XYZ file of C-alpha atoms in Angstrom:
787
model
C 116.326 101.442 -129.904
C 112.347 102.736 -129.780
C 110.999 104.053 -126.740
C 107.462 104.996 -127.945
C 105.261 107.755 -126.519
C 103.109 107.745 -123.496
C 99.189 108.946 -123.358
C 98.768 110.281 -120.363
C 100.791 111.650 -117.306
C 100.224 109.407 -114.298
C 99.009 111.303 -110.730
C 101.504 111.354 -108.175
C 101.393 108.883 -105.595
C 103.445 107.346 -102.853
C 105.218 103.748 -103.962
C 104.083 100.978 -101.322
C 105.565 97.321 -101.813
C 104.245 94.065 -99.861
C 105.358 90.617 -99.640
C 102.013 89.392 -100.409
C 101.730 86.596 -103.596
C 99.175 85.840 -106.129
C 98.234 82.380 -106.678
C 97.838 82.605 -110.396
C 100.855 82.423 -112.524
C 101.644 85.309 -115.240
C 104.202 84.746 -117.998
C 106.038 87.524 -119.500
C 104.919 89.703 -121.197
C 101.842 89.706 -118.705
C 100.763 91.315 -116.594
C 103.095 94.164 -117.787
C 101.089 93.789 -121.581
C 97.738 92.264 -121.454
C 96.386 89.282 -123.342
C 94.355 91.916 -125.537
C 97.600 94.213 -126.119
C 96.869 96.941 -123.407
C 100.026 98.270 -121.651
C 100.238 98.327 -117.853
C 103.389 99.216 -117.394
C 106.309 101.574 -116.285
C 110.076 100.709 -116.655
C 112.185 102.502 -113.863
C 116.049 102.858 -114.044
C 118.750 104.684 -112.095
C 119.183 108.281 -111.916
C 122.779 107.752 -110.732
C 125.538 108.442 -113.655
C 126.592 105.040 -113.728
C 123.036 103.676 -114.688
C 123.550 105.022 -117.929
C 124.818 101.686 -119.009
C 121.581 99.805 -117.886
C 119.984 101.811 -120.708
C 121.228 98.477 -123.112
C 118.984 96.730 -120.798
C 116.161 99.277 -120.671
C 116.054 99.362 -124.441
C 115.601 95.453 -125.074
C 112.921 95.351 -122.622
C 111.067 98.454 -124.150
C 111.367 96.788 -127.781
C 110.069 93.770 -126.444
C 107.438 95.426 -124.848
C 106.391 97.277 -127.813
C 106.350 94.063 -130.021
C 103.589 92.832 -127.654
C 101.457 96.152 -127.325
C 98.757 97.677 -129.484
C 99.861 100.882 -131.514
C 98.499 103.986 -129.515
C 99.208 107.218 -129.140
C 102.757 108.388 -128.843
C 105.409 110.101 -126.539
C 109.083 109.384 -125.397
C 111.098 108.909 -128.424
C 114.310 107.652 -128.202
C 117.111 107.398 -131.399
C 118.545 104.008 -132.502
C 121.513 103.375 -134.552
C 124.222 105.293 -132.607
C 125.247 107.261 -129.335
C 122.765 109.755 -128.027
C 121.871 111.805 -125.245
C 118.329 113.441 -124.130
C 118.636 117.382 -123.439
C 117.142 116.829 -120.112
C 118.195 116.341 -116.383
C 116.429 117.262 -113.521
C 113.789 118.975 -115.241
C 112.633 118.772 -119.034
C 112.758 120.831 -121.938
C 110.209 123.462 -121.148
C 109.090 126.036 -123.413
C 111.469 129.086 -122.756
C 114.332 127.228 -121.577
C 117.534 126.668 -123.257
C 119.545 123.176 -123.645
C 122.660 124.694 -121.495
C 120.350 125.646 -118.344
C 118.175 122.315 -118.736
C 121.434 119.878 -119.134
C 123.397 121.816 -116.463
C 126.634 120.360 -116.895
C 128.786 119.408 -119.806
C 128.241 116.293 -121.960
C 130.835 113.421 -121.084
C 131.149 109.883 -121.591
C 128.723 109.319 -119.162
C 126.155 110.182 -121.938
C 127.830 109.410 -124.944
C 130.176 106.684 -123.854
C 131.297 105.983 -127.681
C 131.936 109.188 -129.191
C 132.975 110.998 -125.674
C 135.442 107.657 -124.091
C 138.333 108.677 -122.607
C 141.258 107.241 -124.410
C 145.255 107.502 -124.756
C 147.272 109.436 -127.635
C 150.598 108.002 -128.704
C 153.276 110.334 -129.996
C 155.902 109.247 -132.414
C 158.155 108.068 -129.573
C 154.831 105.805 -128.468
C 154.591 107.871 -125.632
C 151.131 107.950 -123.850
C 148.964 110.925 -123.105
C 145.779 110.429 -121.819
C 142.762 112.732 -122.639
C 139.150 112.765 -121.832
C 136.322 114.641 -124.335
C 133.347 117.003 -123.464
C 130.809 118.589 -125.160
C 129.629 122.147 -123.737
C 125.972 123.238 -125.078
C 125.198 126.726 -125.916
C 122.507 128.746 -124.439
C 121.375 129.865 -127.864
C 119.547 126.599 -128.285
C 116.530 127.731 -127.119
C 112.962 126.320 -127.152
C 110.412 128.775 -128.533
C 107.130 129.309 -130.082
C 108.125 130.855 -133.243
C 106.789 131.596 -136.921
C 109.587 131.795 -139.571
C 108.582 131.651 -143.319
C 111.871 130.235 -144.049
C 110.612 127.108 -141.962
C 106.822 127.379 -142.406
C 103.981 129.473 -142.470
C 102.347 128.026 -139.524
C 103.851 128.880 -135.828
C 105.932 125.862 -134.602
C 107.298 124.873 -131.326
C 110.800 123.852 -131.865
C 114.549 125.739 -131.988
C 115.186 128.459 -134.331
C 118.872 129.715 -134.931
C 119.846 132.659 -136.075
C 123.011 132.769 -138.433
C 126.285 132.773 -136.547
C 124.304 131.570 -133.226
C 126.543 129.030 -131.074
C 125.174 125.662 -131.145
C 128.091 123.550 -128.816
C 131.799 123.445 -128.526
C 133.469 120.118 -128.287
C 136.829 119.803 -126.786
C 139.546 117.070 -126.354
C 141.782 117.936 -123.179
C 144.867 116.109 -122.529
C 145.619 115.239 -118.641
C 149.225 115.020 -119.824
C 150.711 117.475 -122.797
C 152.415 115.732 -125.904
C 154.798 118.290 -127.318
C 153.079 120.176 -130.324
C 155.946 119.905 -133.357
C 156.300 117.462 -136.146
C 158.967 115.538 -134.813
C 156.211 114.691 -132.024
C 153.006 114.486 -133.738
C 154.144 114.110 -137.374
C 152.339 110.584 -138.979
C 150.274 110.007 -135.283
C 146.724 109.097 -135.245
C 144.952 111.918 -133.305
C 141.375 110.615 -131.982
C 138.279 113.077 -132.057
C 134.859 111.961 -131.594
C 136.447 108.445 -131.101
C 137.653 108.545 -134.571
C 141.341 108.445 -135.651
C 142.349 111.643 -137.927
C 146.130 110.911 -139.542
C 148.426 113.883 -138.362
C 150.023 115.207 -141.866
C 151.563 118.511 -139.750
C 151.575 120.649 -136.838
C 152.416 124.020 -137.150
C 153.068 126.021 -133.555
C 155.067 128.745 -135.748
C 152.406 131.204 -136.333
C 149.996 133.156 -133.848
C 147.344 130.506 -134.347
C 148.519 126.989 -133.971
C 147.546 124.736 -136.465
C 147.123 121.060 -137.310
C 146.865 119.312 -140.687
C 144.616 116.034 -140.694
C 143.512 113.038 -143.181
C 140.405 111.771 -142.252
C 141.776 108.644 -142.671
C 139.983 105.045 -142.987
C 142.865 103.023 -141.527
C 146.700 103.050 -142.120
C 147.586 99.833 -144.176
C 150.802 98.401 -145.451
C 151.733 97.373 -149.080
C 154.807 95.677 -150.192
C 156.218 96.204 -153.845
C 154.694 94.259 -156.139
C 151.499 93.710 -154.089
C 148.012 94.873 -154.835
C 146.009 95.954 -151.872
C 142.006 96.826 -151.706
C 140.699 99.117 -148.823
C 137.266 100.078 -148.566
C 136.660 103.960 -147.799
C 133.204 105.018 -147.217
C 131.720 101.984 -148.976
C 133.877 102.185 -151.728
C 136.745 100.004 -152.686
C 140.253 101.123 -153.650
C 142.879 99.002 -155.207
C 146.207 99.866 -154.626
C 149.832 99.089 -155.781
C 153.695 100.532 -155.527
C 154.813 101.859 -159.408
C 157.964 103.264 -158.261
C 160.133 103.400 -154.613
C 163.069 104.717 -153.447
C 164.413 106.063 -150.352
C 162.854 109.653 -151.417
C 159.210 108.619 -152.192
C 156.525 106.322 -153.562
C 154.418 106.800 -156.687
C 151.326 104.869 -156.155
C 148.546 103.690 -158.232
C 144.809 103.821 -157.349
C 142.092 102.257 -159.233
C 144.117 102.862 -162.336
C 145.119 106.422 -161.102
C 148.761 107.157 -160.871
C 150.000 109.470 -158.242
C 152.785 111.989 -158.189
C 155.657 111.080 -155.888
C 155.027 111.119 -152.456
C 157.271 111.093 -149.407
C 156.493 110.480 -145.599
C 153.786 112.808 -144.702
C 152.859 114.059 -148.190
C 149.117 113.674 -149.889
C 147.783 113.534 -153.164
C 144.100 114.206 -154.029
C 142.409 111.442 -156.309
C 139.886 112.167 -159.022
C 137.065 111.308 -156.403
C 137.798 113.911 -153.977
C 139.386 111.187 -152.007
C 143.255 111.442 -150.299
C 145.750 108.950 -149.848
C 148.703 109.818 -148.104
C 152.032 108.329 -147.265
C 152.529 107.354 -143.496
C 155.869 105.263 -143.510
C 158.127 103.930 -146.454
C 160.849 101.799 -146.801
C 163.307 101.201 -149.822
C 166.307 98.957 -149.488
C 168.690 99.172 -153.004
C 170.049 95.523 -152.586
C 168.659 92.008 -153.389
C 166.625 90.883 -150.753
C 165.956 94.437 -148.940
C 162.959 95.186 -147.505
C 160.495 97.454 -150.082
C 157.275 98.758 -148.588
C 154.854 101.476 -148.016
C 152.450 102.459 -145.105
C 149.733 104.373 -146.608
C 146.505 105.962 -145.552
C 143.043 106.569 -147.220
C 140.743 108.974 -146.210
C 137.841 111.097 -147.530
C 139.480 114.748 -146.582
C 142.077 116.573 -145.613
C 141.055 118.755 -142.584
C 142.949 121.798 -141.427
C 142.568 123.234 -137.676
C 143.702 126.740 -137.148
C 142.851 128.283 -133.684
C 139.801 130.632 -133.794
C 139.596 129.954 -137.384
C 137.126 128.203 -139.833
C 138.235 124.678 -140.532
C 139.220 123.940 -144.362
C 138.306 120.717 -145.452
C 139.250 119.826 -148.575
C 141.263 123.562 -149.164
C 137.474 124.945 -148.520
C 136.524 126.616 -145.297
C 133.615 124.703 -143.318
C 131.268 127.887 -142.565
C 130.219 127.736 -139.077
C 132.682 125.492 -137.502
C 135.792 126.798 -135.941
C 138.705 125.362 -134.549
C 139.983 125.697 -130.850
C 143.787 124.805 -130.107
C 145.080 125.557 -126.725
C 148.663 125.142 -126.182
C 150.815 125.685 -122.809
C 153.513 127.314 -122.058
C 156.208 124.737 -122.447
C 158.771 124.909 -124.752
C 158.663 123.172 -127.009
C 154.842 124.271 -126.909
C 152.502 121.647 -125.827
C 149.052 120.653 -126.558
C 146.600 121.084 -123.795
C 143.519 120.843 -126.165
C 141.642 120.554 -129.512
C 138.356 121.192 -130.212
C 135.933 122.398 -132.151
C 133.263 125.498 -132.098
C 129.922 124.799 -133.965
C 127.934 128.058 -135.302
C 125.442 128.259 -137.481
C 126.468 130.332 -140.890
C 122.562 130.709 -141.865
C 119.299 130.368 -140.203
C 118.545 126.817 -139.031
C 115.749 125.034 -137.234
C 115.498 121.981 -134.691
C 111.914 120.842 -134.848
C 110.174 117.687 -135.362
C 110.647 117.510 -139.211
C 113.954 119.498 -139.276
C 117.497 118.688 -137.712
C 121.049 120.654 -137.713
C 124.329 118.093 -138.682
C 127.824 119.605 -137.436
C 129.325 120.708 -140.876
C 132.580 118.941 -142.358
C 132.835 116.747 -139.794
C 129.182 115.584 -139.664
C 129.653 113.487 -136.367
C 126.892 115.133 -134.503
C 123.518 116.372 -134.998
C 120.198 117.479 -133.025
C 117.268 115.586 -133.652
C 113.556 116.883 -132.071
C 111.394 113.768 -131.442
C 108.164 116.086 -130.681
C 106.790 118.446 -127.933
C 105.038 116.067 -125.722
C 101.485 117.779 -124.060
C 100.025 115.108 -121.397
C 96.418 116.206 -122.101
C 94.820 118.584 -124.880
C 91.778 119.946 -122.869
C 90.008 122.439 -124.503
C 88.080 125.633 -123.291
C 86.099 127.648 -125.395
C 85.118 131.369 -124.794
C 82.554 132.360 -127.197
C 79.141 133.378 -127.654
C 76.683 131.992 -124.998
C 73.142 130.534 -124.855
C 71.635 133.946 -126.133
C 73.366 136.468 -128.789
C 73.627 138.981 -125.753
C 75.290 136.583 -123.725
C 79.425 135.180 -123.469
C 80.240 132.048 -121.803
C 82.931 129.815 -121.140
C 83.101 126.364 -122.344
C 84.964 123.839 -120.130
C 84.903 120.126 -119.362
C 84.618 119.843 -115.615
C 84.744 116.943 -112.865
C 81.176 117.953 -112.039
C 80.041 116.932 -115.554
C 79.594 114.282 -118.158
C 83.388 113.323 -118.580
C 85.124 115.583 -121.320
C 82.147 116.874 -122.535
C 82.265 120.532 -121.743
C 79.450 122.406 -119.967
C 78.467 125.908 -121.091
C 78.394 128.314 -118.364
C 77.062 131.945 -119.365
C 79.042 134.257 -117.791
C 77.732 137.770 -118.838
C 74.714 139.331 -120.756
C 74.854 142.469 -122.628
C 72.741 145.536 -123.484
C 72.777 145.469 -127.067
C 71.855 149.054 -127.817
C 74.645 150.542 -124.962
C 77.215 147.631 -125.318
C 77.430 147.497 -121.283
C 77.625 144.302 -119.485
C 74.309 144.481 -117.499
C 74.157 140.992 -115.246
C 75.698 137.704 -114.413
C 74.602 134.614 -116.521
C 72.460 133.947 -119.734
C 70.051 136.793 -119.637
C 67.886 139.203 -117.322
C 65.538 136.155 -116.637
C 67.967 133.573 -116.625
C 71.306 134.492 -114.003
C 74.302 133.338 -112.751
C 75.271 133.752 -109.053
C 78.737 134.313 -107.748
C 80.135 135.311 -104.492
C 83.135 135.836 -102.878
C 81.590 135.380 -99.366
C 81.476 132.087 -97.471
C 77.723 132.208 -98.121
C 75.635 132.376 -101.291
C 71.898 133.055 -101.913
C 69.763 131.948 -104.906
C 66.559 132.941 -105.783
C 63.432 133.459 -107.713
C 61.034 136.027 -108.135
C 58.474 136.154 -110.887
C 60.263 135.256 -113.889
C 63.520 135.831 -112.910
C 65.534 133.144 -111.843
C 68.854 133.745 -109.716
C 69.130 130.081 -109.560
C 72.403 129.044 -111.124
C 75.693 128.865 -109.398
C 79.300 127.164 -109.242
C 80.479 125.371 -106.230
C 84.391 124.573 -106.328
C 86.125 122.519 -103.798
C 89.913 123.034 -103.926
C 93.354 122.831 -102.309
C 96.868 123.859 -103.122
C 97.077 120.394 -105.851
C 93.566 119.629 -106.253
C 90.309 121.187 -107.461
C 86.921 120.543 -108.532
C 83.944 122.545 -109.607
C 79.805 121.595 -110.334
C 77.656 123.933 -111.988
C 74.113 123.614 -109.840
C 70.713 124.714 -110.177
C 68.813 125.278 -106.975
C 64.905 125.118 -106.176
C 62.788 125.403 -103.229
C 59.532 123.870 -102.800
C 56.853 123.886 -99.413
C 55.692 120.838 -97.893
C 53.706 120.238 -94.551
C 57.131 119.793 -92.972
C 58.803 122.796 -94.140
C 60.850 124.351 -96.826
C 62.930 121.871 -98.876
C 65.694 122.587 -101.211
C 66.474 120.550 -104.125
C 70.209 120.716 -105.985
C 70.610 119.663 -109.561
C 73.740 118.890 -111.348
C 73.386 121.526 -114.846
C 76.156 119.427 -116.781
C 74.239 115.838 -116.343
C 70.539 116.857 -115.257
C 70.679 114.666 -112.092
C 69.553 115.551 -108.713
C 72.615 115.971 -106.168
C 70.341 116.355 -103.064
C 66.527 116.515 -103.251
C 64.217 117.628 -100.383
C 66.689 119.115 -97.716
C 65.307 120.781 -94.537
C 66.756 124.201 -93.547
C 69.878 123.268 -91.365
C 70.442 119.869 -93.521
C 73.699 119.509 -95.474
C 74.164 118.682 -99.362
C 77.254 116.954 -100.281
C 78.418 117.588 -103.610
C 81.851 116.111 -104.409
C 84.060 116.966 -101.588
C 82.264 120.159 -100.849
C 79.497 120.005 -98.190
C 77.133 122.875 -98.270
C 74.369 123.481 -95.317
C 71.262 124.675 -96.192
C 70.859 127.891 -93.729
C 67.649 129.613 -94.364
C 64.926 128.601 -97.130
C 61.683 130.550 -97.681
C 59.083 130.197 -100.632
C 55.259 131.485 -101.173
C 54.623 128.572 -103.818
C 56.033 130.489 -106.410
C 58.801 133.072 -105.415
C 61.635 131.270 -103.070
C 65.073 132.135 -101.711
C 67.656 130.038 -100.318
C 71.232 130.471 -98.634
C 73.899 128.048 -98.627
C 77.025 127.868 -96.441
C 79.800 125.234 -96.839
C 81.051 123.593 -94.141
C 84.941 124.426 -94.850
C 84.730 128.087 -96.349
C 88.765 127.644 -96.833
C 88.192 124.922 -99.215
C 84.987 125.609 -100.699
C 84.058 128.977 -102.915
C 81.535 130.165 -105.289
C 83.735 132.591 -107.464
C 85.956 130.373 -109.792
C 85.949 127.229 -112.135
C 88.360 124.481 -112.051
C 88.383 122.530 -115.411
C 88.954 118.267 -115.622
C 92.668 118.979 -116.126
C 93.261 121.939 -113.257
C 92.988 124.831 -115.163
C 91.545 127.704 -112.826
C 89.186 130.381 -114.087
C 87.625 133.066 -112.422
C 83.874 134.025 -112.202
C 82.565 137.746 -112.881
C 81.184 138.605 -109.116
C 79.148 141.844 -108.959
C 80.771 144.517 -106.848
C 83.458 141.776 -105.661
C 87.093 142.870 -104.628
C 88.948 140.369 -106.123
C 90.101 139.795 -109.858
C 86.610 138.903 -110.715
C 85.234 141.968 -109.611
C 82.397 144.264 -112.005
C 80.214 146.729 -111.985
C 77.281 147.063 -113.946
C 75.959 149.568 -116.484
C 79.299 151.440 -116.047
C 81.298 148.365 -117.882
C 81.777 147.923 -121.076
C 84.537 145.422 -120.922
C 85.717 142.854 -118.329
C 88.742 140.897 -117.984
C 88.613 136.605 -117.315
C 91.339 135.443 -115.947
C 92.451 131.933 -116.584
C 95.885 130.348 -114.360
C 97.667 127.003 -115.096
C 99.096 124.839 -112.690
C 102.737 124.101 -112.042
C 104.623 121.203 -112.930
C 104.019 119.972 -109.343
C 100.105 120.210 -109.882
C 99.950 123.333 -107.636
C 96.836 125.018 -108.734
C 97.306 128.785 -109.924
C 100.950 128.440 -109.652
C 102.170 128.864 -112.922
C 101.285 131.454 -116.273
C 97.864 133.253 -116.947
C 95.736 134.077 -119.505
C 93.712 137.304 -119.593
C 91.169 137.444 -121.926
C 88.964 141.129 -122.690
C 85.537 140.298 -123.105
C 83.995 143.413 -124.973
C 81.040 144.699 -127.243
C 81.759 144.177 -130.978
C 81.724 147.632 -132.024
C 80.844 146.613 -135.978
C 77.531 145.617 -135.402
C 74.551 147.722 -134.943
C 73.086 145.367 -132.050
C 76.267 145.148 -129.831
C 77.050 141.241 -129.046
C 79.717 140.347 -126.614
C 82.894 138.723 -127.591
C 86.498 138.245 -127.073
C 88.131 141.352 -127.751
C 91.725 140.628 -127.027
C 94.055 138.081 -125.450
C 97.259 138.698 -123.288
C 99.248 135.729 -122.389
C 101.466 136.250 -119.238
C 104.539 133.434 -118.674
C 106.509 132.096 -116.318
C 109.644 132.492 -118.079
C 110.459 134.220 -121.080
C 107.809 136.535 -123.140
C 104.937 135.071 -125.153
C 104.490 135.950 -128.883
C 101.497 136.028 -131.026
C 101.928 134.839 -134.570
C 99.299 134.360 -137.007
C 98.504 131.196 -138.506
C 99.170 131.484 -142.036
C 98.796 134.188 -144.409
C 96.065 135.809 -142.962
C 95.921 137.426 -139.828
C 92.665 136.206 -138.506
C 93.843 133.112 -136.264
C 96.691 134.277 -133.875
C 98.079 131.408 -131.759
C 100.117 132.054 -128.647
C 101.794 129.626 -125.970
C 102.179 130.318 -122.045
C 105.858 130.366 -121.749
C 105.713 127.826 -118.530
C 105.881 124.179 -117.601
C 102.368 123.448 -119.095
C 102.906 125.402 -122.153
C 98.946 126.223 -122.493
C 97.956 127.119 -126.224
C 95.774 129.983 -126.904
C 93.973 130.381 -130.348
C 92.441 134.176 -130.727
C 90.075 133.203 -133.522
C 88.951 136.072 -135.373
C 87.607 134.368 -138.539
C 83.955 135.895 -137.515
C 83.836 139.172 -137.529
C 80.537 139.220 -135.758
C 82.083 137.141 -132.861
C 85.709 136.551 -131.976
C 86.344 133.919 -129.648
C 89.487 132.289 -127.802
C 90.285 128.513 -127.826
C 92.383 127.335 -125.123
C 94.270 124.040 -125.081
C 95.237 123.158 -121.461
C 97.929 120.356 -121.372
C 97.007 119.543 -117.421
C 100.682 118.841 -116.693
C 104.358 118.995 -117.665
C 104.664 119.718 -121.510
C 108.130 119.403 -122.894
C 110.773 118.952 -125.887
C 112.535 115.711 -126.477
C 115.498 117.151 -128.174
C 118.368 114.693 -128.494
C 122.214 115.358 -129.438
C 123.083 111.970 -131.268
C 125.532 110.518 -133.587
C 124.556 111.577 -137.256
C 123.801 107.954 -138.089
C 121.372 107.575 -135.486
C 117.623 108.148 -135.893
C 114.296 108.300 -134.203
C 111.388 105.447 -134.001
C 107.425 105.926 -133.651
C 105.640 103.393 -132.655
C 103.011 102.157 -129.980
C 101.700 103.221 -126.335
C 104.517 101.674 -123.909
C 105.240 104.351 -121.124
C 108.832 106.349 -121.682
C 110.790 104.931 -119.367
C 111.150 106.823 -115.785
C 113.928 107.234 -113.793
C 113.811 106.246 -110.194
C 113.260 110.099 -108.857
C 110.293 110.065 -111.170
C 108.868 106.923 -109.826
C 105.784 109.047 -108.450
C 104.930 108.935 -112.276
C 103.912 105.257 -112.148
C 101.334 105.345 -109.778
C 98.716 102.364 -110.559
C 101.330 100.838 -112.685
C 103.215 97.511 -112.873
C 106.883 98.186 -112.779
C 109.923 96.512 -114.651
C 112.742 97.953 -112.407
C 116.115 97.868 -114.336
C 119.522 97.948 -112.285
C 120.605 96.850 -108.879
C 120.179 98.834 -105.561
C 123.828 100.601 -106.144
C 122.036 102.547 -108.914
C 118.432 102.305 -108.513
C 116.627 103.498 -105.471
C 113.562 101.838 -106.339
C 115.311 98.052 -106.686
C 116.813 98.970 -103.168
C 113.294 99.970 -101.632
C 112.175 96.300 -103.183
C 115.165 94.853 -100.948
C 113.720 96.672 -98.032
C 116.418 99.489 -97.768
C 115.457 103.213 -98.014
C 118.781 104.292 -100.095
C 121.234 102.638 -102.619
C 123.521 100.074 -101.297
C 126.161 98.268 -102.982
C 128.884 95.283 -103.314
C 128.590 92.715 -100.217
C 125.490 94.287 -99.085
C 123.945 93.533 -102.344
C 125.076 89.992 -102.295
C 123.823 89.786 -98.926
C 120.593 91.071 -99.789
C 119.713 89.130 -103.141
C 121.979 85.917 -103.163
C 123.843 87.292 -105.976
C 127.271 87.848 -106.529
C 129.821 88.733 -109.338
C 128.803 87.582 -113.139
C 125.242 87.099 -111.771
C 121.946 88.489 -112.206
C 118.333 87.812 -110.816
C 114.980 88.497 -112.202
C 112.614 88.725 -109.094
C 108.887 89.674 -108.573
C 107.317 91.751 -106.019
C 103.866 92.875 -104.851
C 102.972 96.329 -105.496
C 99.923 97.826 -103.648
C 96.676 97.649 -105.730
C 97.395 94.410 -107.314
C 100.244 94.937 -108.915
C 103.784 93.857 -109.409
C 107.278 95.178 -109.544
C 109.936 92.761 -111.118
C 113.350 93.333 -110.392
C 115.903 92.812 -113.259
C 119.326 93.431 -112.338
C 122.919 91.988 -111.976
C 126.379 92.459 -110.601
C 127.223 94.998 -112.970
C 126.043 96.631 -116.323
C 126.673 93.312 -118.638
C 124.836 91.372 -116.182
C 121.703 93.527 -115.940
C 122.017 93.346 -119.695
C 122.043 89.828 -119.691
C 119.011 89.491 -116.979
C 117.122 91.760 -119.472
C 117.242 89.490 -122.170
C 116.692 86.823 -120.367
C 113.583 88.240 -119.435
C 112.319 88.919 -123.045
C 113.730 85.845 -124.536
C 113.528 83.159 -121.736
C 109.619 81.502 -120.407
C 109.670 83.911 -117.101
C 106.994 83.625 -114.282
C 106.056 87.244 -113.285
C 103.948 86.103 -110.563
C 104.825 87.645 -106.865
C 107.480 85.563 -105.296
C 109.279 84.308 -108.258
C 113.028 84.459 -108.608
C 115.107 83.372 -111.313
C 119.084 83.521 -111.087
C 121.516 83.148 -114.085
C 124.528 84.056 -115.712
C 124.115 84.011 -119.397
C 121.183 85.423 -121.277
C 119.972 81.883 -122.590
C 120.654 80.027 -118.971
C 118.028 81.019 -116.024
C 117.178 78.734 -113.054
C 114.229 79.199 -110.762
C 114.955 79.871 -107.209
C 112.400 78.631 -104.436
C 112.007 81.653 -101.841
């Protein structure tokens, strides 16, 4: 089962469906995969807890699409080869958070249906006792940016665990409690993690109750004179009875002879495997029944409450038994479980997993740390040696190519900042007021400014140069986009408007004598347009220096040898300036006779937790930090050049998170192509502009309900009324979506029918053009229905 990784996060948008159809037919995998192998699809499944069963169909479709898609950048891996649960619920697993707070609840059969299935335990009287299973995660499983030489010389994002850190607690809880005595439990099978363990002995006499188990492969009967072959962990054991009487049996196993064993006794074979007697009958008259029921297991386990588990008479370091008895007489077993703690330092990262010791049933695996964008912003030397600049991609630029904006220039003798921009003759103009005035006076140009338009969730910036010329009909202003060197507005008269992206500026005054000139601009909407900040293409907000301003960019020249440059992240809802922030101290490098501005310090302020700086490798000339937040902006303070320290900021633009899984030990994580990770129905806003495959019916999937004309989930007879589909039947139906896209519903009466529908979609010829509908009862037989 492989869910590949996605290359970008989609913008939020309302989902609209219609009933309009298309003329052209498009057989699966089109339109979800183009003929050239380019994906254009989001797979949607239900957030309702019952929808976990639909993951079988989701995985089937995901793997099928992967086979058609070209290889690309990846995100959103899912394990294959065993039970798994991804450690995220309402929110992703963000930097600075711990697994328990992220997943919120205990992990139960809803998430690990095989390992944690409900069941019945049968005691020696064959009386049934129902039980449930659960896993409680620890708050010690914290996603951090860390550096540890035991792991790597480079800083890493992952989950580092100190020794004696708690990992999880596994509990099997009885609804009704079996007697905790040998008479009741000895020689029975106790299920843990969905696997039977043979009970050799129980002890309720000590302060700490104790159970001795055999990790058995199976209980097998053997008649006198017979040879039985049993396979354990891939190895074949040939077993026969050498001697048998009412007091016990001597067995021969692969040529090795055991001592005499009575019921409940075990013998350790030369390879470390244990063989135990579960039952024996020995008759001393002709024709009597003579047989032994035995079990072979890989190890003997001793569980003593609050003590480390013993495996084959050796302690399993870091794994503790949990046994709780009720107050009944005789005592009864309320719950049995395991508490997993680390014995030594351990790490959960993309290259390191941890496995439950002893039982080796569970493991934690990290697929990676997903960052939707890698926008680079640099703060370093500007266009001249005495200037410092920010270099960032902006909407009013050449795509992702950064624009260089000189912020401040310095007196190289005093080391004080003396002006905005590149130099005394090429200056930047900023303003906290709703007006801005640009001018030229002789050889001094104060003609460059930044105009930014922004709402709570969207922002754009343009670096602009102004010029005024005189014509017969008046003084005319021209504004040029510095990044593209293209004119935005040309020859605009006073009181005329110039539109720059979403910003509209009015020319309120303009004058010139043919050489010198001045122009004043005023936005039509001063609540959204300003001249004191810069928005990057992905949405990082950078505050510009403002001479004698009152805001956080304020600077007073000829008295200032340092200035703080502030940058603010968005949060996960794309609200501007609502995330963490970064403060860069810009100052003179005092190691040089001629002072030059550089980055003197970096401080990262996080929305959660505390960010730490770590050297990249053995040297201390490059330090790495992350904003501990939903976006996890990365900052590298580069001091490799003593003359010019700089900062490189990598802004991710949207939610950045770890993909951490709790899985069976046998599960592995695949890599692959560029299909989006499947989305919950609650994440439908992330599927803007995509074709959809909607898996699961309206009872568990709100998007399925919307396709069928309802705003909320509905079940049973209402589903049949809406679709014509009843028990043991599924449908595949395609609807129109705005923007020329489609949404194909793949759903059945129950999860097995939905699984059949997914197989039919991926193996049969299915026309996925709008208005087509198929019904079926098996994965290999579908029927087209006229709408």
